[in-house]
PDB file of C-alpha atoms in Angstrom:
ATOM      1  CA  MET A 847       8.920   0.999 -12.547  1.00  0.00           C
ATOM      2  CA  LYS A 848      10.901  -0.370  -9.604  1.00  0.00           C
ATOM      3  CA  ARG A 849       9.023  -2.006  -6.761  1.00  0.00           C
ATOM      4  CA  LEU A 850       8.584   0.030  -3.615  1.00  0.00           C
ATOM      5  CA  ILE A 851      10.636  -0.814  -0.560  1.00  0.00           C
ATOM      6  CA  THR A 852       7.940  -1.820   1.917  1.00  0.00           C
ATOM      7  CA  GLU A 853       9.652  -3.954   4.559  1.00  0.00           C
ATOM      8  CA  LEU A 854      13.085  -3.621   6.102  1.00  0.00           C
ATOM      9  CA  ALA A 855      13.762  -5.990   8.985  1.00  0.00           C
ATOM     10  CA  GLU A 856      16.304  -3.901  10.896  1.00  0.00           C
ATOM     11  CA  LEU A 857      14.249  -0.721  10.526  1.00  0.00           C
ATOM     12  CA  ASP A 858      11.034  -2.438  11.599  1.00  0.00           C
ATOM     13  CA  GLY A 859      12.902  -4.017  14.519  1.00  0.00           C
ATOM     14  CA  LEU A 860      14.076  -0.601  15.695  1.00  0.00           C
ATOM     15  CA  PHE A 861      10.538   0.729  15.510  1.00  0.00           C
ATOM     16  CA  ASP A 862       9.339  -2.278  17.518  1.00  0.00           C
ATOM     17  CA  GLN A 863      12.108  -1.762  20.087  1.00  0.00           C
ATOM     18  CA  TYR A 864      11.191   1.884  20.643  1.00  0.00           C
ATOM     19  CA  ALA A 865       7.413   1.642  20.099  1.00  0.00           C
ATOM     20  CA  GLU A 866       6.631   2.894  23.596  1.00  0.00           C
ATOM     21  CA  ARG A 867       8.867   5.960  23.168  1.00  0.00           C
ATOM     22  CA  PHE A 868       7.236   6.890  19.859  1.00  0.00           C
ATOM     23  CA  GLY A 869       3.731   6.184  21.123  1.00  0.00           C
ATOM     24  CA  ARG A 870       1.024   7.456  18.780  1.00  0.00           C
ATOM     25  CA  ASP A 871       3.670   9.203  16.656  1.00  0.00           C
ATOM     26  CA  GLN A 872       5.168   5.892  15.520  1.00  0.00           C
ATOM     27  CA  THR A 873       3.033   5.369  12.406  1.00  0.00           C
ATOM     28  CA  PRO A 874       3.438   8.935  11.096  1.00  0.00           C
ATOM     29  CA  TYR A 875       7.216   8.819  11.653  1.00  0.00           C
ATOM     30  CA  ARG A 876       7.600   5.264  10.319  1.00  0.00           C
ATOM     31  CA  ASN A 877       5.722   6.199   7.145  1.00  0.00           C
ATOM     32  CA  HIS A 878       7.899   9.312   6.785  1.00  0.00           C
ATOM     33  CA  VAL A 879      11.036   7.154   7.039  1.00  0.00           C
ATOM     34  CA  TYR A 880       9.767   4.710   4.407  1.00  0.00           C
ATOM     35  CA  ARG A 881       8.782   7.601   2.141  1.00  0.00           C
ATOM     36  CA  VAL A 882      12.279   9.083   2.459  1.00  0.00           C
ATOM     37  CA  ILE A 883      13.950   5.726   1.755  1.00  0.00           C
ATOM     38  CA  ASN A 884      11.798   5.224  -1.336  1.00  0.00           C
ATOM     39  CA  LEU A 885      12.461   8.783  -2.472  1.00  0.00           C
ATOM     40  CA  VAL A 886      16.206   8.132  -2.279  1.00  0.00           C
ATOM     41  CA  ALA A 887      15.690   4.959  -4.326  1.00  0.00           C
ATOM     42  CA  ALA A 888      13.691   7.008  -6.858  1.00  0.00           C
ATOM     43  CA  GLN A 889      16.703   9.315  -7.316  1.00  0.00           C
ATOM     44  CA  ARG A 890      19.495   6.790  -7.663  1.00  0.00           C
ATOM     45  CA  THR A 891      20.339   3.119  -7.864  1.00  0.00           C
ATOM     46  CA  LEU A 892      21.076   1.599  -4.479  1.00  0.00           C
ATOM     47  CA  THR A 893      24.155  -0.607  -4.449  1.00  0.00           C
ATOM     48  CA  GLY A 894      26.122  -2.549  -1.867  1.00  0.00           C
ATOM     49  CA  ASP A 895      25.264  -1.461   1.663  1.00  0.00           C
ATOM     50  CA  ASP A 896      23.245   1.595   0.571  1.00  0.00           C
ATOM     51  CA  LEU A 897      19.886   0.211   1.638  1.00  0.00           C
ATOM     52  CA  ARG A 898      21.057  -0.759   5.117  1.00  0.00           C
ATOM     53  CA  LYS A 899      22.689   2.652   5.553  1.00  0.00           C
ATOM     54  CA  LEU A 900      19.375   4.237   4.541  1.00  0.00           C
ATOM     55  CA  GLU A 901      17.513   2.069   7.056  1.00  0.00           C
ATOM     56  CA  LEU A 902      19.725   3.305   9.869  1.00  0.00           C
ATOM     57  CA  ALA A 903      19.999   6.938   8.816  1.00  0.00           C
ATOM     58  CA  GLY A 904      16.269   6.932   8.116  1.00  0.00           C
ATOM     59  CA  PHE A 905      15.352   5.599  11.532  1.00  0.00           C
ATOM     60  CA  PHE A 906      17.660   7.894  13.464  1.00  0.00           C
ATOM     61  CA  HIS A 907      17.446  11.130  11.409  1.00  0.00           C
ATOM     62  CA  ASP A 908      14.590  12.644  13.468  1.00  0.00           C
ATOM     63  CA  ALA A 909      14.523  10.085  16.299  1.00  0.00           C
ATOM     64  CA  GLY A 910      16.071  12.490  18.819  1.00  0.00           C
ATOM     65  CA  ILE A 911      12.654  14.156  19.043  1.00  0.00           C
ATOM     66  CA  TRP A 912      11.348  11.051  20.818  1.00  0.00           C
ATOM     67  CA  LEU A 913      14.446   9.238  22.056  1.00  0.00           C
ATOM     68  CA  ALA A 914      16.214  12.316  23.455  1.00  0.00           C
ATOM     69  CA  GLY A 915      13.048  14.317  24.133  1.00  0.00           C
ATOM     70  CA  THR A 916      14.092  17.458  22.260  1.00  0.00           C
ATOM     71  CA  PHE A 917      13.079  19.396  19.175  1.00  0.00           C
ATOM     72  CA  ASP A 918      16.756  20.354  18.876  1.00  0.00           C
ATOM     73  CA  TYR A 919      17.188  16.808  17.630  1.00  0.00           C
ATOM     74  CA  LEU A 920      19.941  16.766  15.004  1.00  0.00           C
ATOM     75  CA  PRO A 921      22.967  16.330  17.331  1.00  0.00           C
ATOM     76  CA  PRO A 922      21.217  13.783  19.608  1.00  0.00           C
ATOM     77  CA  SER A 923      19.894  11.864  16.588  1.00  0.00           C
ATOM     78  CA  ALA A 924      23.407  11.669  15.110  1.00  0.00           C
ATOM     79  CA  ARG A 925      24.854  10.551  18.466  1.00  0.00           C
ATOM     80  CA  LEU A 926      22.213   7.827  18.821  1.00  0.00           C
ATOM     81  CA  ALA A 927      22.962   6.583  15.314  1.00  0.00           C
ATOM     82  CA  CYS A 928      26.725   6.532  15.879  1.00  0.00           C
ATOM     83  CA  HIS A 929      26.251   4.691  19.172  1.00  0.00           C
ATOM     84  CA  TYR A 930      24.107   2.099  17.388  1.00  0.00           C
ATOM     85  CA  LEU A 931      26.749   1.735  14.663  1.00  0.00           C
ATOM     86  CA  ASP A 932      29.471   1.246  17.297  1.00  0.00           C
ATOM     87  CA  GLU A 933      27.402  -1.413  19.079  1.00  0.00           C
ATOM     88  CA  HIS A 934      26.886  -3.301  15.811  1.00  0.00           C
ATOM     89  CA  GLY A 935      30.450  -3.129  14.479  1.00  0.00           C
ATOM     90  CA  LEU A 936      29.578  -0.625  11.757  1.00  0.00           C
ATOM     91  CA  GLN A 937      31.902   2.206  12.805  1.00  0.00           C
ATOM     92  CA  SER A 938      33.129   2.566   9.225  1.00  0.00           C
ATOM     93  CA  TRP A 939      29.700   3.962   8.307  1.00  0.00           C
ATOM     94  CA  SER A 940      29.663   6.561  11.076  1.00  0.00           C
ATOM     95  CA  ASP A 941      30.919   9.545   9.066  1.00  0.00           C
ATOM     96  CA  GLU A 942      28.481   8.990   6.206  1.00  0.00           C
ATOM     97  CA  ILE A 943      25.435   8.332   8.390  1.00  0.00           C
ATOM     98  CA  HIS A 944      26.352  11.217  10.696  1.00  0.00           C
ATOM     99  CA  ALA A 945      26.480  13.501   7.635  1.00  0.00           C
ATOM    100  CA  MET A 946      23.144  12.141   6.353  1.00  0.00           C
ATOM    101  CA  ILE A 947      21.529  13.052   9.662  1.00  0.00           C
ATOM    102  CA  VAL A 948      23.084  16.430  10.454  1.00  0.00           C
ATOM    103  CA  GLN A 949      22.822  17.715   6.873  1.00  0.00           C
ATOM    104  CA  HIS A 950      19.353  16.458   5.989  1.00  0.00           C
ATOM    105  CA  HIS A 951      17.713  19.839   6.655  1.00  0.00           C
ATOM    106  CA  LYS A 952      20.173  21.955   4.685  1.00  0.00           C
ATOM    107  CA  ARG A 953      18.257  24.186   2.301  1.00  0.00           C
ATOM    108  CA  THR A 954      21.118  24.237  -0.169  1.00  0.00           C
ATOM    109  CA  GLY A 955      23.142  21.209  -1.198  1.00  0.00           C
ATOM    110  CA  SER A 956      24.965  19.167   1.389  1.00  0.00           C
ATOM    111  CA  ASP A 957      28.748  19.223   1.687  1.00  0.00           C
ATOM    112  CA  ALA A 958      28.802  15.904  -0.179  1.00  0.00           C
ATOM    113  CA  PRO A 959      28.870  15.430  -3.969  1.00  0.00           C
ATOM    114  CA  ALA A 960      25.463  15.291  -5.691  1.00  0.00           C
ATOM    115  CA  GLU A 961      25.608  11.555  -6.395  1.00  0.00           C
ATOM    116  CA  THR A 962      26.133  10.513  -2.762  1.00  0.00           C
ATOM    117  CA  LEU A 963      23.615   9.060  -0.332  1.00  0.00           C
ATOM    118  CA  VAL A 964      24.086  12.144   1.839  1.00  0.00           C
ATOM    119  CA  GLU A 965      22.750  14.468  -0.865  1.00  0.00           C
ATOM    120  CA  ALA A 966      20.052  12.064  -2.079  1.00  0.00           C
ATOM    121  CA  PHE A 967      18.847  11.682   1.529  1.00  0.00           C
ATOM    122  CA  ARG A 968      18.740  15.463   1.987  1.00  0.00           C
ATOM    123  CA  ARG A 969      16.719  15.890  -1.193  1.00  0.00           C
ATOM    124  CA  ALA A 970      14.370  13.017  -0.258  1.00  0.00           C
ATOM    125  CA  ASP A 971      13.610  14.542   3.142  1.00  0.00           C
ATOM    126  CA  TRP A 972      12.899  17.908   1.515  1.00  0.00           C
ATOM    127  CA  ILE A 973      10.602  16.264  -1.048  1.00  0.00           C
ATOM    128  CA  ASP A 974       8.610  14.720   1.783  1.00  0.00           C
ATOM    129  CA  LEU A 975       8.716  17.791   4.015  1.00  0.00           C
ATOM    130  CA  SER A 976       7.480  19.983   1.143  1.00  0.00           C
ATOM    131  CA  LEU A 977       4.669  17.516   0.319  1.00  0.00           C
ATOM    132  CA  GLY A 978       6.193  17.096  -3.141  1.00  0.00           C
ATOM    133  CA  LEU A 979       6.388  20.788  -4.017  1.00  0.00           C
ATOM    134  CA  LEU A 980      10.125  20.172  -4.319  1.00  0.00           C
ATOM    135  CA  ARG A 981      10.728  17.027  -6.372  1.00  0.00           C
ATOM    136  CA  PHE A 982      14.391  17.102  -7.429  1.00  0.00           C
ATOM    137  CA  GLY A 983      13.513  15.174 -10.581  1.00  0.00           C
ATOM    138  CA  VAL A 984      11.401  12.463  -8.916  1.00  0.00           C
ATOM    139  CA  ASP A 985       8.497  11.544 -11.185  1.00  0.00           C
ATOM    140  CA  ARG A 986       5.063  12.717  -9.951  1.00  0.00           C
ATOM    141  CA  GLU A 987       3.545   9.262 -10.419  1.00  0.00           C
ATOM    142  CA  ARG A 988       6.312   7.660  -8.366  1.00  0.00           C
ATOM    143  CA  LEU A 989       5.747  10.232  -5.638  1.00  0.00           C
ATOM    144  CA  ARG A 990       1.995   9.487  -5.654  1.00  0.00           C
ATOM    145  CA  GLU A 991       2.681   5.746  -5.462  1.00  0.00           C
ATOM    146  CA  ILE A 992       5.005   6.218  -2.461  1.00  0.00           C
ATOM    147  CA  ASN A 993       2.464   8.460  -0.720  1.00  0.00           C
ATOM    148  CA  ARG A 994      -0.370   5.989  -1.342  1.00  0.00           C
ATOM    149  CA  ARG A 995       1.632   3.128   0.171  1.00  0.00           C
ATOM    150  CA  PHE A 996       2.946   5.201   3.099  1.00  0.00           C
ATOM    151  CA  PRO A 997       0.290   7.817   3.858  1.00  0.00           C
ATOM    152  CA  ASN A 998       1.103  10.953   5.786  1.00  0.00           C
ATOM    153  CA  ALA A 999      -0.900   9.713   8.816  1.00  0.00           C
ATOM    154  CA  GLY A1000      -0.611  13.127  10.422  1.00  0.00           C
ATOM    155  CA  PHE A1001       3.165  13.516  10.104  1.00  0.00           C
ATOM    156  CA  HIS A1002       3.045  17.119   8.901  1.00  0.00           C
ATOM    157  CA  ALA A1003       0.467  18.039  11.559  1.00  0.00           C
ATOM    158  CA  LEU A1004       2.818  16.483  14.111  1.00  0.00           C
ATOM    159  CA  LEU A1005       5.663  18.672  12.822  1.00  0.00           C
ATOM    160  CA  LEU A1006       3.466  21.759  13.019  1.00  0.00           C
ATOM    161  CA  GLY A1007       2.547  20.925  16.609  1.00  0.00           C
ATOM    162  CA  LEU A1008       6.180  20.380  17.579  1.00  0.00           C
ATOM    163  CA  SER A1009       7.143  23.609  15.833  1.00  0.00           C
ATOM    164  CA  ALA A1010       4.418  25.558  17.650  1.00  0.00           C
ATOM    165  CA  ARG A1011       5.522  24.146  20.990  1.00  0.00           C
ATOM    166  CA  GLN A1012       9.130  25.106  20.192  1.00  0.00           C
ATOM    167  CA  LEU A1013       8.039  28.606  19.193  1.00  0.00           C
ATOM    168  CA  ILE A1014       6.113  29.068  22.434  1.00  0.00           C
ATOM    169  CA  THR A1015       8.656  27.551  24.826  1.00  0.00           C
ATOM    170  CA  GLN A1016      11.902  28.653  23.126  1.00  0.00           C
ATOM    171  CA  PRO A1017      11.142  31.411  20.617  1.00  0.00           C
ATOM    172  CA  TRP A1018      14.818  32.396  20.444  1.00  0.00           C
ATOM    173  CA  ARG A1019      15.818  28.974  19.077  1.00  0.00           C
ATOM    174  CA  PRO A1020      15.193  28.558  15.347  1.00  0.00           C
ATOM    175  CA  PHE A1021      13.731  25.291  14.087  1.00  0.00           C
ATOM    176  CA  PRO A1022      16.334  22.677  13.103  1.00  0.00           C
ATOM    177  CA  MET A1023      15.445  23.007   9.425  1.00  0.00           C
ATOM    178  CA  LEU A1024      16.161  26.747   9.549  1.00  0.00           C
ATOM    179  CA  ARG A1025      19.587  26.576  11.191  1.00  0.00           C
ATOM    180  CA  LEU A1026      21.641  25.214   8.342  1.00  0.00           C
TER     181      LEU A1026
END
């Protein structure tokens, strides 16, 4: 079995940079991001720049919750990611990472072919969001290993709290994962 991805310098640097903004939610979100990255790696072989793209898409995919202060976070998260890519000379990745972020909650397949990072990222997020009820072919033992190394740390409770707050303050706005 492949080794788990446990440390990514750029990803960890971004979490350090924004630690104050994430506050007590940093560990649950960081573990979620590492679970998603490892779940993508469990679905397909990562080649070339795939891992770095996953680091960036992973960090930014839900980051708008904290960095833009909104539960309507998909567009702000994608904008933050594209801004980061522009600042670091990675504009050529913008379309793919933008798609990974804005399509990661689609209930049906993404607009991208099944073998792409976009689709693997979408499936990985759903595996984690569903607590492994959806597995998209990922082995149960691999899923357990990922969850042992990167425990939930209250991530799903955090999502429930954010969802409840959204329901109370803006009941007319569906949750991001229900809009696509």
